Coordinates of C-alpha atoms and ligand atoms in Angstrom, one line a residue:
X480 CA 117.8 -189.7 -85.4
X481 CA 115.9 -186.7 -85.2
X482 CA 112.9 -185.5 -82.9
X483 CA 110.0 -186.3 -83.2
X484 CA 106.7 -185.3 -81.4
X485 CA 105.8 -188.7 -80.4
X486 CA 108.6 -191.7 -81.4
X487 CA 106.9 -195.5 -81.8
X488 CA 107.9 -197.7 -79.2
X489 CA 110.6 -199.6 -81.0
X490 CA 112.6 -196.0 -82.3
X491 CA 112.1 -194.4 -78.7
X492 CA 113.2 -198.3 -77.2
X493 CA 115.0 -199.2 -79.7
X494 CA 119.0 -199.9 -77.4
X495 CA 116.5 -202.1 -75.1
X496 CA 115.1 -203.8 -78.4
X497 CA 119.0 -204.4 -79.7
X498 CA 120.0 -205.6 -76.4
X499 CA 117.5 -208.6 -75.2
X500 CA 117.0 -209.3 -79.1
X501 CA 121.5 -209.9 -78.3
X502 CA 121.5 -211.7 -75.8
X503 CA 117.7 -213.5 -76.6
X504 CA 118.9 -217.5 -76.5
X505 CA 114.4 -218.3 -76.8
X506 CA 113.1 -220.0 -78.8
X507 CA 111.4 -217.7 -81.5
X508 CA 108.2 -218.3 -83.9
X509 CA 108.3 -217.5 -86.9
X510 CA 110.2 -213.9 -88.3
X511 CA 109.8 -212.5 -84.3
X512 CA 112.3 -211.0 -83.1
X513 CA 112.4 -211.9 -80.2
X514 CA 111.8 -215.2 -78.1
X515 CA 108.4 -214.9 -75.8
X516 CA 109.6 -214.3 -72.9
X517 CA 112.2 -212.0 -74.1
X518 CA 108.4 -209.7 -75.3
X519 CA 107.4 -210.4 -71.5
X520 CA 110.6 -208.9 -69.7
X521 CA 110.2 -206.2 -72.9
X522 CA 106.6 -205.1 -71.3
X523 CA 107.2 -206.4 -67.5
X524 CA 110.8 -205.4 -67.1
X525 CA 113.3 -207.2 -66.1
X526 CA 113.8 -208.8 -62.3
X527 CA 116.7 -209.6 -60.6
X528 CA 116.1 -213.3 -61.7
X529 CA 115.8 -212.4 -65.0
X530 CA 120.5 -211.8 -64.7
X531 CA 120.4 -209.0 -67.7
X532 CA 124.1 -206.8 -67.3
X533 CA 121.2 -203.9 -68.3
X534 CA 118.0 -203.2 -66.4
X535 CA 114.7 -203.3 -68.3
X536 CA 112.2 -200.6 -67.3
X537 CA 108.4 -202.2 -67.1
X538 CA 106.4 -199.8 -69.5
X539 CA 102.8 -201.0 -69.8
X540 CA 101.6 -202.3 -65.4
X541 CA 98.6 -204.6 -65.1
X542 CA 98.7 -208.8 -65.1
X543 CA 101.9 -210.7 -66.4
X544 CA 98.9 -212.8 -67.2
X545 CA 97.3 -210.7 -69.5
X546 CA 100.2 -209.9 -71.0
X547 CA 100.8 -213.7 -71.2
X548 CA 96.9 -214.5 -72.8
X549 CA 98.5 -211.9 -75.5
X550 CA 101.6 -213.5 -76.8
X551 CA 100.1 -216.9 -77.0
X552 CA 97.0 -215.2 -79.6
X553 CA 99.6 -213.6 -81.3
X554 CA 101.8 -216.7 -81.9
X555 CA 98.9 -218.3 -83.0
X556 CA 96.5 -218.6 -85.7
X557 CA 93.6 -216.1 -84.2
X558 CA 93.7 -212.3 -83.9
X559 CA 94.3 -210.9 -79.9
X560 CA 91.5 -208.3 -79.5
X561 CA 92.5 -206.5 -76.2
X562 CA 89.0 -205.0 -74.9
X563 CA 89.0 -202.4 -71.4
X564 CA 87.2 -199.3 -70.2
X565 CA 89.1 -195.6 -72.1
X566 CA 92.5 -195.3 -71.4
X567 CA 93.0 -198.6 -69.6
X568 CA 96.3 -198.7 -72.4
X569 CA 95.0 -200.6 -75.0
X570 CA 97.2 -198.7 -77.4
X571 CA 100.1 -199.0 -75.6
X572 CA 99.5 -202.4 -74.7
X573 CA 99.5 -202.7 -79.0
X574 CA 102.1 -201.0 -79.7
X575 CA 104.8 -202.1 -77.1
X576 CA 103.6 -206.0 -78.6
X577 CA 104.5 -205.6 -81.9
X578 CA 107.6 -203.0 -81.2
X579 CA 108.8 -206.1 -79.4
X580 CA 107.3 -208.7 -81.4
X581 CA 108.4 -207.3 -84.9
X582 CA 109.9 -203.6 -85.0
X583 CA 107.2 -202.0 -86.3
X584 CA 103.8 -201.4 -84.5
X585 CA 102.7 -198.5 -86.4
X586 CA 101.1 -200.4 -89.4
X587 CA 97.5 -199.6 -88.4
X588 CA 94.3 -199.3 -89.5
X589 CA 92.0 -196.5 -86.8
X590 CA 88.2 -198.0 -87.2
X591 CA 85.5 -195.7 -87.3
X592 CA 81.5 -195.6 -89.3
X593 CA 83.4 -194.5 -92.1
X594 CA 86.2 -196.8 -92.0
X595 CA 85.6 -198.7 -95.4
X596 CA 87.2 -202.8 -97.1
X597 CA 89.2 -200.1 -98.6
X598 CA 91.0 -199.1 -95.5
X599 CA 92.1 -202.7 -94.4
X600 CA 92.4 -204.1 -97.9
X601 CA 94.1 -202.6 -101.0
X602 CA 92.6 -199.2 -103.0
X603 CA 94.8 -197.5 -106.2
X604 CA 97.1 -194.7 -107.4
X605 CA 94.7 -193.3 -109.5
X606 CA 96.1 -191.2 -111.6
X607 CA 99.0 -194.9 -111.8
X608 CA 96.4 -196.7 -113.4
X609 CA 95.5 -193.8 -115.5
X610 CA 98.7 -193.5 -117.0
X611 CA 99.7 -197.3 -117.0
X612 CA 97.3 -199.4 -116.4
X613 CA 95.9 -201.4 -113.1
X614 CA 99.1 -203.9 -111.9
X615 CA 101.2 -204.6 -109.0
X616 CA 102.2 -201.0 -108.8
X617 CA 99.4 -198.8 -108.5
X618 CA 97.8 -200.2 -105.6
X619 CA 98.3 -199.3 -103.1
X620 CA 98.4 -201.7 -99.8
X621 CA 97.0 -201.6 -96.6
X622 CA 98.7 -201.6 -93.3
X623 CA 96.9 -204.6 -92.9
X624 CA 98.1 -205.3 -96.3
X625 CA 101.2 -204.5 -95.8
X626 CA 101.4 -206.7 -92.7
X627 CA 100.2 -210.1 -93.8
X628 CA 103.3 -209.8 -96.8
X629 CA 105.4 -208.4 -94.1
X630 CA 104.2 -211.5 -91.8
X631 CA 104.3 -209.0 -89.1
X632 CA 101.8 -207.8 -86.7
X633 CA 98.9 -205.3 -87.9
X634 CA 97.1 -202.9 -85.7
X635 CA 93.1 -202.1 -86.1
X636 CA 91.9 -199.5 -83.6
X637 CA 88.6 -199.2 -81.6
X638 CA 87.6 -202.4 -84.0
X639 CA 83.6 -201.6 -83.0
X640 CA 83.4 -199.0 -83.6
X641 CA 83.8 -200.0 -88.0
X642 CA 81.1 -201.1 -90.3
X643 CA 79.6 -204.6 -91.2
X644 CA 81.1 -204.4 -94.0
X645 CA 84.5 -204.4 -93.0
X646 CA 84.1 -207.5 -90.4
X647 CA 83.2 -209.3 -91.9
X648 CA 86.5 -208.6 -94.9
X649 CA 88.6 -209.4 -91.2
X650 CA 86.8 -212.4 -91.1
X651 CA 88.3 -213.1 -94.1
X652 CA 91.3 -212.2 -93.5
X653 CA 92.0 -214.3 -90.4
X654 CA 90.4 -217.2 -91.7
X655 CA 91.6 -217.3 -95.4
X656 CA 95.1 -215.0 -94.7
X657 CA 95.5 -214.4 -98.1
X658 CA 94.0 -211.2 -99.8
X659 CA 92.7 -211.3 -103.6
X660 CA 92.7 -208.9 -105.7
X661 CA 90.4 -209.7 -109.2
X662 CA 90.6 -206.3 -110.0
X663 CA 94.4 -208.3 -111.9
X664 CA 94.5 -211.3 -113.8
X665 CA 98.2 -212.3 -112.9
X666 CA 100.0 -211.9 -109.9
X667 CA 96.4 -211.8 -107.9
X668 CA 96.7 -213.1 -104.8
X669 CA 98.7 -212.0 -101.7
X670 CA 100.1 -213.8 -98.9
X671 CA 100.9 -213.8 -95.7
X672 CA 103.6 -214.1 -94.4
X673 CA 104.2 -216.2 -91.7
X674 CA 104.7 -213.9 -88.8
X675 CA 101.1 -212.0 -89.7
X676 CA 98.9 -211.4 -86.5
X677 CA 96.2 -208.8 -85.5
X678 CA 96.1 -206.8 -82.7
X679 CA 92.9 -205.5 -82.3
X680 CA 91.8 -202.6 -79.5
X681 CA 88.2 -202.8 -78.7
X682 CA 87.0 -200.1 -76.4
X683 CA 84.4 -201.1 -73.5
X684 CA 82.2 -198.0 -73.5
X685 CA 81.4 -197.3 -77.2
X686 CA 78.9 -199.9 -78.7
X687 CA 79.4 -203.2 -77.6
X688 CA 82.2 -206.0 -78.2
X689 CA 78.4 -208.1 -78.7
X690 CA 77.7 -206.7 -82.0
X691 CA 80.7 -207.6 -83.2
X692 CA 79.3 -210.7 -85.6
X693 CA 79.6 -213.9 -84.0
X694 CA 82.5 -215.4 -86.6
X695 CA 84.4 -212.1 -86.1
X696 CA 84.6 -213.6 -82.3
X697 CA 85.4 -216.9 -83.1
X698 CA 88.7 -215.5 -84.7
X699 CA 89.7 -213.3 -81.5
X700 CA 91.2 -214.6 -78.2
X701 CA 89.8 -211.9 -76.1
X702 CA 91.9 -209.7 -73.6
X703 CA 89.8 -207.7 -71.0
X704 CA 91.4 -205.1 -69.7
X705 CA 90.5 -203.7 -65.9
X706 CA 91.2 -200.4 -64.6
X707 CA 94.4 -200.7 -62.8
X708 CA 92.9 -199.7 -59.5
X709 CA 96.2 -201.0 -57.4
X710 CA 97.6 -197.7 -56.1
X711 CA 100.5 -198.4 -55.9
X712 CA 100.8 -199.9 -59.5
X713 CA 98.8 -197.2 -60.7
X714 CA 101.0 -194.6 -58.9
X715 CA 103.7 -196.0 -60.9
X716 CA 102.2 -196.0 -64.4
X717 CA 101.3 -191.6 -63.5
X718 CA 105.1 -191.9 -62.6
X719 CA 106.5 -192.7 -65.3
X720 CA 104.1 -190.8 -67.6
X721 CA 104.5 -187.8 -65.7
X722 CA 108.6 -188.9 -66.0
X723 CA 108.5 -189.0 -69.6
X724 CA 106.2 -185.4 -70.2
X725 CA 108.9 -184.0 -68.4
X726 CA 112.0 -184.5 -69.7
X727 CA 110.2 -184.2 -73.4
X728 CA 108.8 -180.5 -72.8
X729 CA 112.5 -180.1 -69.7
X730 CA 111.3 -179.1 -67.0
X731 CA 112.7 -179.3 -64.2
X732 CA 110.2 -180.1 -61.3
X733 CA 109.7 -182.4 -58.2
X734 CA 106.1 -183.8 -58.1
X735 CA 105.7 -183.8 -54.0
X736 CA 104.8 -186.9 -53.0
X737 CA 102.0 -186.1 -51.4
X738 CA 100.2 -184.5 -53.7
X739 CA 100.8 -188.0 -56.2
X740 CA 99.2 -189.1 -53.4
X741 CA 95.8 -186.7 -53.0
X742 CA 95.8 -187.1 -57.0
X743 CA 95.5 -191.1 -56.5
X744 CA 93.0 -191.0 -53.8
X745 CA 90.8 -188.2 -54.7
X746 CA 90.3 -190.6 -57.9
X747 CA 90.1 -194.0 -55.7
X748 CA 87.2 -191.4 -54.3
X749 CA 85.7 -190.1 -57.6
X750 CA 85.4 -193.9 -58.7
X751 CA 84.2 -195.4 -55.2
X752 CA 81.1 -193.0 -55.5
X753 CA 80.9 -193.7 -58.6
X754 CA 79.8 -197.1 -58.0
X755 CA 77.9 -196.9 -55.5
X756 CA 76.4 -194.5 -58.4
X757 CA 72.6 -195.6 -58.1
X758 CA 71.7 -193.0 -62.0
X759 CA 73.2 -191.5 -64.7
X760 CA 73.5 -188.8 -63.4
X761 CA 74.9 -189.1 -59.7
X762 CA 77.9 -190.5 -62.3
X763 CA 81.3 -188.5 -63.3
X764 CA 80.6 -188.6 -66.8
X765 CA 84.3 -190.0 -66.8
X766 CA 85.4 -193.3 -67.3
X767 CA 88.3 -191.8 -64.8
X768 CA 90.7 -193.6 -65.5
X769 CA 95.5 -193.6 -65.2
X770 CA 94.7 -192.1 -68.8
X771 CA 92.9 -189.4 -66.8
X772 CA 94.7 -189.4 -64.2
X773 CA 97.7 -188.5 -65.9
X774 CA 95.8 -186.3 -67.9
X775 CA 94.5 -184.4 -64.7
X776 CA 98.4 -184.2 -63.6
X777 CA 99.9 -183.0 -67.6
X778 CA 98.2 -179.8 -66.9
X779 CA 98.7 -178.8 -64.0
X780 CA 102.1 -179.3 -64.3
X781 CA 102.3 -177.7 -67.7
X782 CA 99.9 -174.5 -66.0
X783 CA 102.5 -174.0 -63.9
X784 CA 105.4 -174.5 -65.4
X785 CA 103.4 -171.8 -68.3
X786 CA 102.0 -169.4 -65.7
X787 CA 102.0 -170.9 -62.2
X788 CA 105.9 -169.4 -60.0
X789 CA 106.5 -173.3 -61.4
X790 CA 106.5 -174.6 -57.7
X791 CA 103.2 -177.2 -58.2
X792 CA 100.7 -176.6 -56.1
X793 CA 98.0 -178.4 -54.2
X794 CA 95.3 -175.4 -56.2
X795 CA 96.8 -176.3 -59.1
X796 CA 95.9 -179.4 -59.2
X797 CA 92.5 -179.2 -58.1
X798 CA 91.7 -176.5 -60.5
X799 CA 92.6 -179.4 -64.0
X800 CA 90.8 -182.0 -61.8
X801 CA 87.4 -180.2 -61.7
X802 CA 88.4 -179.0 -65.2
X803 CA 89.0 -182.2 -67.0
X804 CA 86.3 -183.7 -65.1
X805 CA 83.5 -181.3 -65.3
X806 CA 82.8 -181.9 -68.6
X807 CA 78.4 -181.8 -68.2
X808 CA 77.6 -178.9 -67.1
X809 CA 75.7 -178.9 -63.8
X810 CA 75.8 -182.4 -63.9
X811 CA 78.8 -182.8 -62.9
X812 CA 79.7 -179.7 -61.6
X813 CA 76.9 -180.5 -58.7
X814 CA 78.8 -184.6 -58.3
X815 CA 82.0 -182.4 -57.9
X816 CA 81.0 -180.3 -55.6
X817 CA 79.8 -183.1 -53.6
X818 CA 81.7 -184.4 -52.4
X819 CA 84.4 -181.2 -52.1
X820 CA 82.7 -181.0 -49.0
X821 CA 81.5 -184.3 -48.3
X822 CA 84.6 -186.0 -48.1
X823 CA 87.6 -183.7 -49.1
X824 CA 86.2 -180.8 -46.4
X825 CA 86.0 -183.3 -43.5
X826 CA 88.9 -184.4 -44.4
X827 CA 91.1 -180.9 -44.9
X828 CA 90.0 -180.3 -40.9
X829 CA 91.3 -183.2 -39.3
X830 CA 94.0 -181.7 -41.2
X831 CA 95.1 -184.6 -43.3
X832 CA 98.4 -182.7 -45.6
X833 CA 97.2 -180.6 -48.5
X834 CA 93.9 -181.0 -48.5
X835 CA 92.6 -177.8 -47.5
X836 CA 95.1 -176.8 -50.4
X837 CA 93.0 -179.4 -52.8
X838 CA 90.0 -177.4 -51.3
X839 CA 90.4 -174.1 -52.0
X840 CA 91.5 -174.9 -55.2
X841 CA 88.6 -177.1 -56.0
X842 CA 85.8 -174.3 -54.6
X843 CA 87.6 -171.8 -56.9
X844 CA 87.1 -174.1 -59.9
X845 CA 83.5 -174.7 -59.8
X846 CA 82.9 -171.3 -59.1
X847 CA 84.1 -170.2 -62.3
X848 CA 82.8 -173.1 -64.2
X849 CA 79.2 -172.7 -62.7
Ligands
ATP183 N1 98.4 -199.8 -67.7 C1 98.9 -199.6 -68.2 N2 100.3 -199.2 -68.0 C2 101.3 -198.8 -68.6 N3 100.7 -197.4 -69.2 C3 99.2 -197.0 -69.6 C4 98.1 -197.6 -68.7 N4 96.8 -197.6 -68.4 C5 97.0 -196.3 -69.2 N5 98.4 -196.5 -69.4 C6 99.1 -194.3 -70.3 O1 97.7 -194.4 -70.8 C7 97.7 -193.3 -71.7 C8 96.1 -193.8 -72.5 O2 96.5 -195.0 -72.2 P1 96.0 -196.0 -74.1 O3 95.4 -195.0 -75.4 O4 96.8 -197.0 -74.4 O5 94.7 -196.4 -73.8 P2 93.3 -197.0 -74.4 O6 92.3 -198.2 -73.7 O7 93.5 -197.8 -75.5 O8 91.9 -196.1 -74.8 P3 91.6 -195.7 -75.9 O9 89.8 -197.2 -75.5 O10 90.9 -194.9 -75.4 O11 92.1 -195.6 -77.1 C9 98.7 -193.9 -72.3 O12 99.7 -192.7 -72.5 C10 100.1 -195.3 -71.6 O13 101.1 -194.6 -71.5
MG184 MG1 93.1 -196.6 -77.5

């Protein structure tokens, strides 16, 4: 297979999925490619007790109960709605689940204010309609309709951003499980095959989930994904993503453990500060998610590869952190400045390893942005 900038999970983990399918003896709902237990194992990784010859690494980090509830929902009649702050891994979990269940995670509709009913039902190939008239051949099924026809998982990203017309169309798909095509006189209903289901994601910072109509809400099971605050899991997520980045760029580099600690600690500090802030002006605009943390480390790694002496320095990390988190000037800069003075400086004085360099790098970055 030729290289892709970013292969979908079913391609990237094809070996693993083949292997799991070959050893899977559990009962499978509908046309699922793996049993629910194997889907869970693919997402959360194997343990010794699973008795597999091959170790399956963990890919999504979070509470196992969320994964189990998601899998159960997908085997039921309802859609699955993953809700949470930006960067909590909702889309990634949706991709992994679809890849494991039906080896297709790419039937995706992106919800925006401009998403129309056509995007979730069907549209027409205009030149073919002119040449041959309206028929099944001149119809262009949406990814959701394709998922219905194939009995697989369709994905709907950022559900809450779409308008209520689109949401209404989704209600009928989820309850009737068919789409009719009134333009055609025969063969004008597309029925969902067994195995069809929908995974939607919604960002809790967007227009709220409360804006969804109650009819639509009833057709989804909600799974709320919290921001990971457990430092150990967070370290694992960051390490997992960073290794991938390094492989993709063919960079050989060791991320020093103290540097990773500093990154995790600084996010933990800033989250604590945000939690005790009394107004939005005292809070960074960023949700301080794990994804943001990964972004900070990625930028620092690339910066030191391209412009530095290759070794990853804590000063570079600090300036990447300031650069990504200071979105609003002057509010965010003031918050970061306060953090450096109030928390990092005393820590550096007590000679916490690496914090002195972090302080210097952070100060310089703030000075250059102010
Ligand atoms: N719990 C997690 N386990 C594994 N990877 C994670 C986790 N949380 C975040 N990530 C990583 O962070 C990146 C962003 O995650 P993702 O795009 O899935 O977030 P999201 O919740 O869909 O955010 P948004 O609401 O902004 O769409 C991904 O590369 C993902 O691998
Ligand atoms: Mg997403």
